[in-house]
Amino acid sequence: MKTILITGAGRGIGFAVAQTLNRPTNKLILVTQTSRSCKKLAESFPAASIFAVNLADAESRNRFISIMKRTIKKLDILVNNAGFYLGKKYEKTSQEELDKLYTIHLQTPFVLTQKLLPLLKIAMHPQVINISSAATYARLPTESAYTAVKAGLSSLGDVLQKELQRYRIRITTIHP
């Protein structure tokens, strides 16, 4: 049985990934931000383990990581998908908005992958999937902050692919 953790599973790409991987041979661990999303996920994926976690908050994120380390034996696939879009002019983007983008889109995948690395190393064919964005290539006006953090995530994936290959961990970055 494969253990698969998906962040941002409450809607959009994360929900679609959960639907695709929802099989009797997979144990899904779905992370979403709100209890309302948890209810929706529980209805759609009754066999899944579902968690409401504020990934922007280091304490909440670390508490969740501790739970994972105590309750699962291995992690086959980690899907770093949690995120949000911010299309805003560079001059109008606040420090708070930039901090939140950075925390969710780059810091969280970095920390989750790092802290769950021992569980990935145990798996037979471990994989980390980072959901980035085509914005890293399009580089459109009003997307400076969003593009910067997504480009950081893509670069992180490139480096981790080389750095973690000694553990047979495959890193995939998708740019929808």
JSON list of C-alpha atoms in Angstrom, two decimals:
[
{"chain": "A", "resi": 1, "resn": "MET", "atom": "CA", "xyz": [0.00, 0.00, 0.00]},
{"chain": "A", "resi": 2, "resn": "LYS", "atom": "CA", "xyz": [1.32, 3.43, -0.95]},
{"chain": "A", "resi": 3, "resn": "THR", "atom": "CA", "xyz": [1.04, 6.30, 1.51]},
{"chain": "A", "resi": 4, "resn": "ILE", "atom": "CA", "xyz": [0.41, 9.59, -0.28]},
{"chain": "A", "resi": 5, "resn": "LEU", "atom": "CA", "xyz": [0.30, 13.02, 1.37]},
{"chain": "A", "resi": 6, "resn": "ILE", "atom": "CA", "xyz": [-1.32, 15.86, -0.61]},
{"chain": "A", "resi": 7, "resn": "THR", "atom": "CA", "xyz": [-1.33, 19.46, 0.61]},
{"chain": "A", "resi": 8, "resn": "GLY", "atom": "CA", "xyz": [-3.95, 21.86, -0.69]},
{"chain": "A", "resi": 9, "resn": "ALA", "atom": "CA", "xyz": [-6.30, 18.93, -1.29]},
{"chain": "A", "resi": 10, "resn": "GLY", "atom": "CA", "xyz": [-9.48, 20.88, -0.55]},
{"chain": "A", "resi": 11, "resn": "ARG", "atom": "CA", "xyz": [-10.00, 22.17, -4.07]},
{"chain": "A", "resi": 12, "resn": "GLY", "atom": "CA", "xyz": [-8.52, 22.66, -7.53]},
{"chain": "A", "resi": 13, "resn": "ILE", "atom": "CA", "xyz": [-5.41, 20.72, -8.50]},
{"chain": "A", "resi": 14, "resn": "GLY", "atom": "CA", "xyz": [-5.00, 19.12, -5.08]},
{"chain": "A", "resi": 15, "resn": "PHE", "atom": "CA", "xyz": [-8.55, 17.77, -5.13]},
{"chain": "A", "resi": 16, "resn": "ALA", "atom": "CA", "xyz": [-8.07, 16.45, -8.68]},
{"chain": "A", "resi": 17, "resn": "VAL", "atom": "CA", "xyz": [-4.81, 14.73, -7.67]},
{"chain": "A", "resi": 18, "resn": "ALA", "atom": "CA", "xyz": [-6.60, 13.13, -4.71]},
{"chain": "A", "resi": 19, "resn": "GLN", "atom": "CA", "xyz": [-9.36, 11.88, -7.03]},
{"chain": "A", "resi": 20, "resn": "THR", "atom": "CA", "xyz": [-6.80, 10.42, -9.40]},
{"chain": "A", "resi": 21, "resn": "LEU", "atom": "CA", "xyz": [-4.87, 8.65, -6.64]},
{"chain": "A", "resi": 22, "resn": "ASN", "atom": "CA", "xyz": [-7.93, 7.48, -4.68]},
{"chain": "A", "resi": 23, "resn": "ARG", "atom": "CA", "xyz": [-7.54, 3.71, -4.99]},
{"chain": "A", "resi": 24, "resn": "PRO", "atom": "CA", "xyz": [-7.86, 0.84, -2.53]},
{"chain": "A", "resi": 25, "resn": "THR", "atom": "CA", "xyz": [-4.08, 0.31, -2.84]},
{"chain": "A", "resi": 26, "resn": "ASN", "atom": "CA", "xyz": [-3.32, 3.86, -1.67]},
{"chain": "A", "resi": 27, "resn": "LYS", "atom": "CA", "xyz": [-3.60, 5.46, 1.76]},
{"chain": "A", "resi": 28, "resn": "LEU", "atom": "CA", "xyz": [-4.39, 9.14, 1.21]},
{"chain": "A", "resi": 29, "resn": "ILE", "atom": "CA", "xyz": [-3.44, 11.81, 3.72]},
{"chain": "A", "resi": 30, "resn": "LEU", "atom": "CA", "xyz": [-5.19, 15.00, 2.68]},
{"chain": "A", "resi": 31, "resn": "VAL", "atom": "CA", "xyz": [-4.30, 18.42, 4.05]},
{"chain": "A", "resi": 32, "resn": "THR", "atom": "CA", "xyz": [-6.55, 21.42, 3.69]},
{"chain": "A", "resi": 33, "resn": "GLN", "atom": "CA", "xyz": [-6.83, 24.73, 5.48]},
{"chain": "A", "resi": 34, "resn": "THR", "atom": "CA", "xyz": [-10.41, 24.83, 6.74]},
{"chain": "A", "resi": 35, "resn": "SER", "atom": "CA", "xyz": [-12.76, 22.53, 8.62]},
{"chain": "A", "resi": 36, "resn": "ARG", "atom": "CA", "xyz": [-15.34, 23.17, 5.88]},
{"chain": "A", "resi": 37, "resn": "SER", "atom": "CA", "xyz": [-12.92, 21.71, 3.32]},
{"chain": "A", "resi": 38, "resn": "CYS", "atom": "CA", "xyz": [-12.32, 18.78, 5.68]},
{"chain": "A", "resi": 39, "resn": "LYS", "atom": "CA", "xyz": [-16.03, 17.98, 5.60]},
{"chain": "A", "resi": 40, "resn": "LYS", "atom": "CA", "xyz": [-16.07, 18.05, 1.79]},
{"chain": "A", "resi": 41, "resn": "LEU", "atom": "CA", "xyz": [-12.98, 15.84, 1.64]},
{"chain": "A", "resi": 42, "resn": "ALA", "atom": "CA", "xyz": [-14.45, 13.37, 4.15]},
{"chain": "A", "resi": 43, "resn": "GLU", "atom": "CA", "xyz": [-17.54, 13.01, 1.97]},
{"chain": "A", "resi": 44, "resn": "SER", "atom": "CA", "xyz": [-15.46, 12.50, -1.19]},
{"chain": "A", "resi": 45, "resn": "PHE", "atom": "CA", "xyz": [-12.71, 10.35, 0.36]},
{"chain": "A", "resi": 46, "resn": "PRO", "atom": "CA", "xyz": [-14.16, 8.43, 3.32]},
{"chain": "A", "resi": 47, "resn": "ALA", "atom": "CA", "xyz": [-11.08, 6.19, 3.71]},
{"chain": "A", "resi": 48, "resn": "ALA", "atom": "CA", "xyz": [-8.60, 9.08, 3.72]},
{"chain": "A", "resi": 49, "resn": "SER", "atom": "CA", "xyz": [-6.94, 10.68, 6.73]},
{"chain": "A", "resi": 50, "resn": "ILE", "atom": "CA", "xyz": [-7.87, 14.35, 6.60]},
{"chain": "A", "resi": 51, "resn": "PHE", "atom": "CA", "xyz": [-6.23, 17.24, 8.42]},
{"chain": "A", "resi": 52, "resn": "ALA", "atom": "CA", "xyz": [-7.03, 20.94, 8.69]},
{"chain": "A", "resi": 53, "resn": "VAL", "atom": "CA", "xyz": [-3.63, 22.61, 8.96]},
{"chain": "A", "resi": 54, "resn": "ASN", "atom": "CA", "xyz": [-2.68, 26.25, 8.63]},
{"chain": "A", "resi": 55, "resn": "LEU", "atom": "CA", "xyz": [0.54, 25.69, 6.68]},
{"chain": "A", "resi": 56, "resn": "ALA", "atom": "CA", "xyz": [1.33, 29.41, 6.91]},
{"chain": "A", "resi": 57, "resn": "ASP", "atom": "CA", "xyz": [1.76, 29.00, 10.65]},
{"chain": "A", "resi": 58, "resn": "ALA", "atom": "CA", "xyz": [5.05, 27.30, 11.61]},
{"chain": "A", "resi": 59, "resn": "GLU", "atom": "CA", "xyz": [3.63, 25.92, 14.88]},
{"chain": "A", "resi": 60, "resn": "SER", "atom": "CA", "xyz": [0.63, 24.33, 13.14]},
{"chain": "A", "resi": 61, "resn": "ARG", "atom": "CA", "xyz": [2.85, 22.96, 10.39]},
{"chain": "A", "resi": 62, "resn": "ASN", "atom": "CA", "xyz": [5.34, 21.49, 12.89]},
{"chain": "A", "resi": 63, "resn": "ARG", "atom": "CA", "xyz": [2.53, 19.93, 14.94]},
{"chain": "A", "resi": 64, "resn": "PHE", "atom": "CA", "xyz": [1.25, 18.24, 11.77]},
{"chain": "A", "resi": 65, "resn": "ILE", "atom": "CA", "xyz": [4.75, 17.00, 10.89]},
{"chain": "A", "resi": 66, "resn": "SER", "atom": "CA", "xyz": [5.07, 15.50, 14.39]},
{"chain": "A", "resi": 67, "resn": "ILE", "atom": "CA", "xyz": [1.77, 13.69, 13.93]},
{"chain": "A", "resi": 68, "resn": "MET", "atom": "CA", "xyz": [2.96, 12.27, 10.61]},
{"chain": "A", "resi": 69, "resn": "LYS", "atom": "CA", "xyz": [6.24, 11.07, 12.10]},
{"chain": "A", "resi": 70, "resn": "ARG", "atom": "CA", "xyz": [4.36, 9.29, 14.89]},
{"chain": "A", "resi": 71, "resn": "THR", "atom": "CA", "xyz": [1.55, 7.76, 12.86]},
{"chain": "A", "resi": 72, "resn": "ILE", "atom": "CA", "xyz": [2.89, 6.66, 9.47]},
{"chain": "A", "resi": 73, "resn": "LYS", "atom": "CA", "xyz": [5.63, 4.15, 8.81]},
{"chain": "A", "resi": 74, "resn": "LYS", "atom": "CA", "xyz": [6.70, 5.46, 5.39]},
{"chain": "A", "resi": 75, "resn": "LEU", "atom": "CA", "xyz": [5.79, 8.09, 2.84]},
{"chain": "A", "resi": 76, "resn": "ASP", "atom": "CA", "xyz": [5.72, 7.04, -0.80]},
{"chain": "A", "resi": 77, "resn": "ILE", "atom": "CA", "xyz": [4.56, 10.28, -2.39]},
{"chain": "A", "resi": 78, "resn": "LEU", "atom": "CA", "xyz": [4.51, 13.85, -1.11]},
{"chain": "A", "resi": 79, "resn": "VAL", "atom": "CA", "xyz": [2.53, 16.30, -3.23]},
{"chain": "A", "resi": 80, "resn": "ASN", "atom": "CA", "xyz": [3.40, 19.90, -2.34]},
{"chain": "A", "resi": 81, "resn": "ASN", "atom": "CA", "xyz": [0.38, 21.65, -3.80]},
{"chain": "A", "resi": 82, "resn": "ALA", "atom": "CA", "xyz": [-0.90, 24.10, -1.17]},
{"chain": "A", "resi": 83, "resn": "GLY", "atom": "CA", "xyz": [-0.97, 27.62, -2.48]},
{"chain": "A", "resi": 84, "resn": "PHE", "atom": "CA", "xyz": [-2.92, 30.62, -3.64]},
{"chain": "A", "resi": 85, "resn": "TYR", "atom": "CA", "xyz": [-2.69, 33.03, -6.52]},
{"chain": "A", "resi": 86, "resn": "LEU", "atom": "CA", "xyz": [-1.80, 36.69, -6.14]},
{"chain": "A", "resi": 87, "resn": "GLY", "atom": "CA", "xyz": [-1.98, 38.81, -9.28]},
{"chain": "A", "resi": 88, "resn": "LYS", "atom": "CA", "xyz": [-1.01, 42.25, -8.10]},
{"chain": "A", "resi": 89, "resn": "LYS", "atom": "CA", "xyz": [1.23, 45.04, -9.31]},
{"chain": "A", "resi": 90, "resn": "TYR", "atom": "CA", "xyz": [4.72, 44.99, -7.87]},
{"chain": "A", "resi": 91, "resn": "GLU", "atom": "CA", "xyz": [4.32, 48.45, -6.32]},
{"chain": "A", "resi": 92, "resn": "LYS", "atom": "CA", "xyz": [1.06, 47.45, -4.63]},
{"chain": "A", "resi": 93, "resn": "THR", "atom": "CA", "xyz": [2.22, 44.11, -3.18]},
{"chain": "A", "resi": 94, "resn": "SER", "atom": "CA", "xyz": [2.56, 44.36, 0.59]},
{"chain": "A", "resi": 95, "resn": "GLN", "atom": "CA", "xyz": [5.28, 42.78, 2.70]},
{"chain": "A", "resi": 96, "resn": "GLU", "atom": "CA", "xyz": [2.57, 40.72, 4.40]},
{"chain": "A", "resi": 97, "resn": "GLU", "atom": "CA", "xyz": [1.36, 39.35, 1.06]},
{"chain": "A", "resi": 98, "resn": "LEU", "atom": "CA", "xyz": [4.94, 38.55, 0.00]},
{"chain": "A", "resi": 99, "resn": "ASP", "atom": "CA", "xyz": [5.61, 36.81, 3.33]},
{"chain": "A", "resi": 100, "resn": "LYS", "atom": "CA", "xyz": [2.48, 34.67, 2.98]},
{"chain": "A", "resi": 101, "resn": "LEU", "atom": "CA", "xyz": [3.33, 33.74, -0.62]},
{"chain": "A", "resi": 102, "resn": "TYR", "atom": "CA", "xyz": [6.85, 32.78, 0.41]},
{"chain": "A", "resi": 103, "resn": "THR", "atom": "CA", "xyz": [5.68, 30.79, 3.42]},
{"chain": "A", "resi": 104, "resn": "ILE", "atom": "CA", "xyz": [3.06, 28.76, 1.56]},
{"chain": "A", "resi": 105, "resn": "HIS", "atom": "CA", "xyz": [4.71, 28.30, -1.84]},
{"chain": "A", "resi": 106, "resn": "LEU", "atom": "CA", "xyz": [8.37, 27.87, -0.90]},
{"chain": "A", "resi": 107, "resn": "GLN", "atom": "CA", "xyz": [9.02, 27.51, 2.82]},
{"chain": "A", "resi": 108, "resn": "THR", "atom": "CA", "xyz": [6.30, 24.92, 3.41]},
{"chain": "A", "resi": 109, "resn": "PRO", "atom": "CA", "xyz": [7.41, 22.55, 0.60]},
{"chain": "A", "resi": 110, "resn": "PHE", "atom": "CA", "xyz": [11.02, 22.97, 1.76]},
{"chain": "A", "resi": 111, "resn": "VAL", "atom": "CA", "xyz": [10.20, 22.19, 5.39]},
{"chain": "A", "resi": 112, "resn": "LEU", "atom": "CA", "xyz": [7.71, 19.35, 4.70]},
{"chain": "A", "resi": 113, "resn": "THR", "atom": "CA", "xyz": [10.13, 17.62, 2.35]},
{"chain": "A", "resi": 114, "resn": "GLN", "atom": "CA", "xyz": [13.04, 18.05, 4.74]},
{"chain": "A", "resi": 115, "resn": "LYS", "atom": "CA", "xyz": [11.21, 16.98, 7.90]},
{"chain": "A", "resi": 116, "resn": "LEU", "atom": "CA", "xyz": [9.46, 14.04, 6.21]},
{"chain": "A", "resi": 117, "resn": "LEU", "atom": "CA", "xyz": [12.64, 12.91, 4.45]},
{"chain": "A", "resi": 118, "resn": "PRO", "atom": "CA", "xyz": [13.20, 10.00, 6.88]},
{"chain": "A", "resi": 119, "resn": "LEU", "atom": "CA", "xyz": [9.76, 8.62, 5.93]},
{"chain": "A", "resi": 120, "resn": "LEU", "atom": "CA", "xyz": [10.47, 9.08, 2.21]},
{"chain": "A", "resi": 121, "resn": "LYS", "atom": "CA", "xyz": [13.83, 7.29, 2.50]},
{"chain": "A", "resi": 122, "resn": "ILE", "atom": "CA", "xyz": [12.05, 4.17, 3.81]},
{"chain": "A", "resi": 123, "resn": "ALA", "atom": "CA", "xyz": [9.69, 3.91, 0.81]},
{"chain": "A", "resi": 124, "resn": "MET", "atom": "CA", "xyz": [10.48, 1.62, -2.12]},
{"chain": "A", "resi": 125, "resn": "HIS", "atom": "CA", "xyz": [10.03, 4.23, -4.88]},
{"chain": "A", "resi": 126, "resn": "PRO", "atom": "CA", "xyz": [9.67, 7.60, -3.12]},
{"chain": "A", "resi": 127, "resn": "GLN", "atom": "CA", "xyz": [8.60, 10.70, -5.00]},
{"chain": "A", "resi": 128, "resn": "VAL", "atom": "CA", "xyz": [8.09, 14.37, -4.21]},
{"chain": "A", "resi": 129, "resn": "ILE", "atom": "CA", "xyz": [5.81, 16.27, -6.59]},
{"chain": "A", "resi": 130, "resn": "ASN", "atom": "CA", "xyz": [5.95, 20.06, -6.42]},
{"chain": "A", "resi": 131, "resn": "ILE", "atom": "CA", "xyz": [3.12, 21.95, -8.09]},
{"chain": "A", "resi": 132, "resn": "SER", "atom": "CA", "xyz": [4.70, 25.13, -9.40]},
{"chain": "A", "resi": 133, "resn": "SER", "atom": "CA", "xyz": [3.25, 27.32, -12.17]},
{"chain": "A", "resi": 134, "resn": "ALA", "atom": "CA", "xyz": [3.70, 28.29, -15.80]},
{"chain": "A", "resi": 135, "resn": "ALA", "atom": "CA", "xyz": [4.09, 31.79, -14.36]},
{"chain": "A", "resi": 136, "resn": "THR", "atom": "CA", "xyz": [7.75, 30.91, -13.79]},
{"chain": "A", "resi": 137, "resn": "TYR", "atom": "CA", "xyz": [8.19, 31.01, -17.58]},
{"chain": "A", "resi": 138, "resn": "ALA", "atom": "CA", "xyz": [5.51, 33.51, -18.63]},
{"chain": "A", "resi": 139, "resn": "ARG", "atom": "CA", "xyz": [6.72, 36.23, -16.24]},
{"chain": "A", "resi": 140, "resn": "LEU", "atom": "CA", "xyz": [3.68, 38.42, -16.66]},
{"chain": "A", "resi": 141, "resn": "PRO", "atom": "CA", "xyz": [3.21, 41.92, -15.28]},
{"chain": "A", "resi": 142, "resn": "THR", "atom": "CA", "xyz": [1.21, 41.93, -12.02]},
{"chain": "A", "resi": 143, "resn": "GLU", "atom": "CA", "xyz": [2.63, 38.53, -11.08]},
{"chain": "A", "resi": 144, "resn": "SER", "atom": "CA", "xyz": [6.08, 39.50, -9.77]},
{"chain": "A", "resi": 145, "resn": "ALA", "atom": "CA", "xyz": [5.71, 38.14, -6.25]},
{"chain": "A", "resi": 146, "resn": "TYR", "atom": "CA", "xyz": [3.81, 35.01, -7.33]},
{"chain": "A", "resi": 147, "resn": "THR", "atom": "CA", "xyz": [6.30, 34.33, -10.12]},
{"chain": "A", "resi": 148, "resn": "ALA", "atom": "CA", "xyz": [9.26, 34.79, -7.80]},
{"chain": "A", "resi": 149, "resn": "VAL", "atom": "CA", "xyz": [8.09, 32.24, -5.22]},
{"chain": "A", "resi": 150, "resn": "LYS", "atom": "CA", "xyz": [6.99, 29.72, -7.85]},
{"chain": "A", "resi": 151, "resn": "ALA", "atom": "CA", "xyz": [10.37, 30.09, -9.59]},
{"chain": "A", "resi": 152, "resn": "GLY", "atom": "CA", "xyz": [11.97, 29.43, -6.21]},
{"chain": "A", "resi": 153, "resn": "LEU", "atom": "CA", "xyz": [9.92, 26.24, -5.85]},
{"chain": "A", "resi": 154, "resn": "SER", "atom": "CA", "xyz": [10.93, 25.12, -9.33]},
{"chain": "A", "resi": 155, "resn": "SER", "atom": "CA", "xyz": [14.59, 25.77, -8.56]},
{"chain": "A", "resi": 156, "resn": "LEU", "atom": "CA", "xyz": [14.28, 23.93, -5.26]},
{"chain": "A", "resi": 157, "resn": "GLY", "atom": "CA", "xyz": [12.94, 20.92, -7.16]},
{"chain": "A", "resi": 158, "resn": "ASP", "atom": "CA", "xyz": [15.85, 21.04, -9.62]},
{"chain": "A", "resi": 159, "resn": "VAL", "atom": "CA", "xyz": [18.42, 21.07, -6.82]},
{"chain": "A", "resi": 160, "resn": "LEU", "atom": "CA", "xyz": [16.65, 18.41, -4.75]},
{"chain": "A", "resi": 161, "resn": "GLN", "atom": "CA", "xyz": [16.53, 16.12, -7.78]},
{"chain": "A", "resi": 162, "resn": "LYS", "atom": "CA", "xyz": [20.32, 16.12, -7.77]},
{"chain": "A", "resi": 163, "resn": "GLU", "atom": "CA", "xyz": [20.82, 16.20, -4.01]},
{"chain": "A", "resi": 164, "resn": "LEU", "atom": "CA", "xyz": [18.35, 13.48, -3.07]},
{"chain": "A", "resi": 165, "resn": "GLN", "atom": "CA", "xyz": [19.00, 11.04, -5.92]},
{"chain": "A", "resi": 166, "resn": "ARG", "atom": "CA", "xyz": [21.34, 9.12, -3.62]},
{"chain": "A", "resi": 167, "resn": "TYR", "atom": "CA", "xyz": [18.20, 8.11, -1.70]},
{"chain": "A", "resi": 168, "resn": "ARG", "atom": "CA", "xyz": [16.34, 7.12, -4.91]},
{"chain": "A", "resi": 169, "resn": "ILE", "atom": "CA", "xyz": [13.86, 9.95, -4.29]},
{"chain": "A", "resi": 170, "resn": "ARG", "atom": "CA", "xyz": [12.43, 11.23, -7.52]},
{"chain": "A", "resi": 171, "resn": "ILE", "atom": "CA", "xyz": [11.55, 14.93, -7.57]},
{"chain": "A", "resi": 172, "resn": "THR", "atom": "CA", "xyz": [8.99, 16.10, -10.11]},
{"chain": "A", "resi": 173, "resn": "THR", "atom": "CA", "xyz": [7.98, 19.71, -10.63]},
{"chain": "A", "resi": 174, "resn": "ILE", "atom": "CA", "xyz": [4.80, 20.40, -12.57]},
{"chain": "A", "resi": 175, "resn": "HIS", "atom": "CA", "xyz": [4.10, 23.82, -14.12]},
{"chain": "A", "resi": 176, "resn": "PRO", "atom": "CA", "xyz": [0.34, 24.06, -14.80]}
]
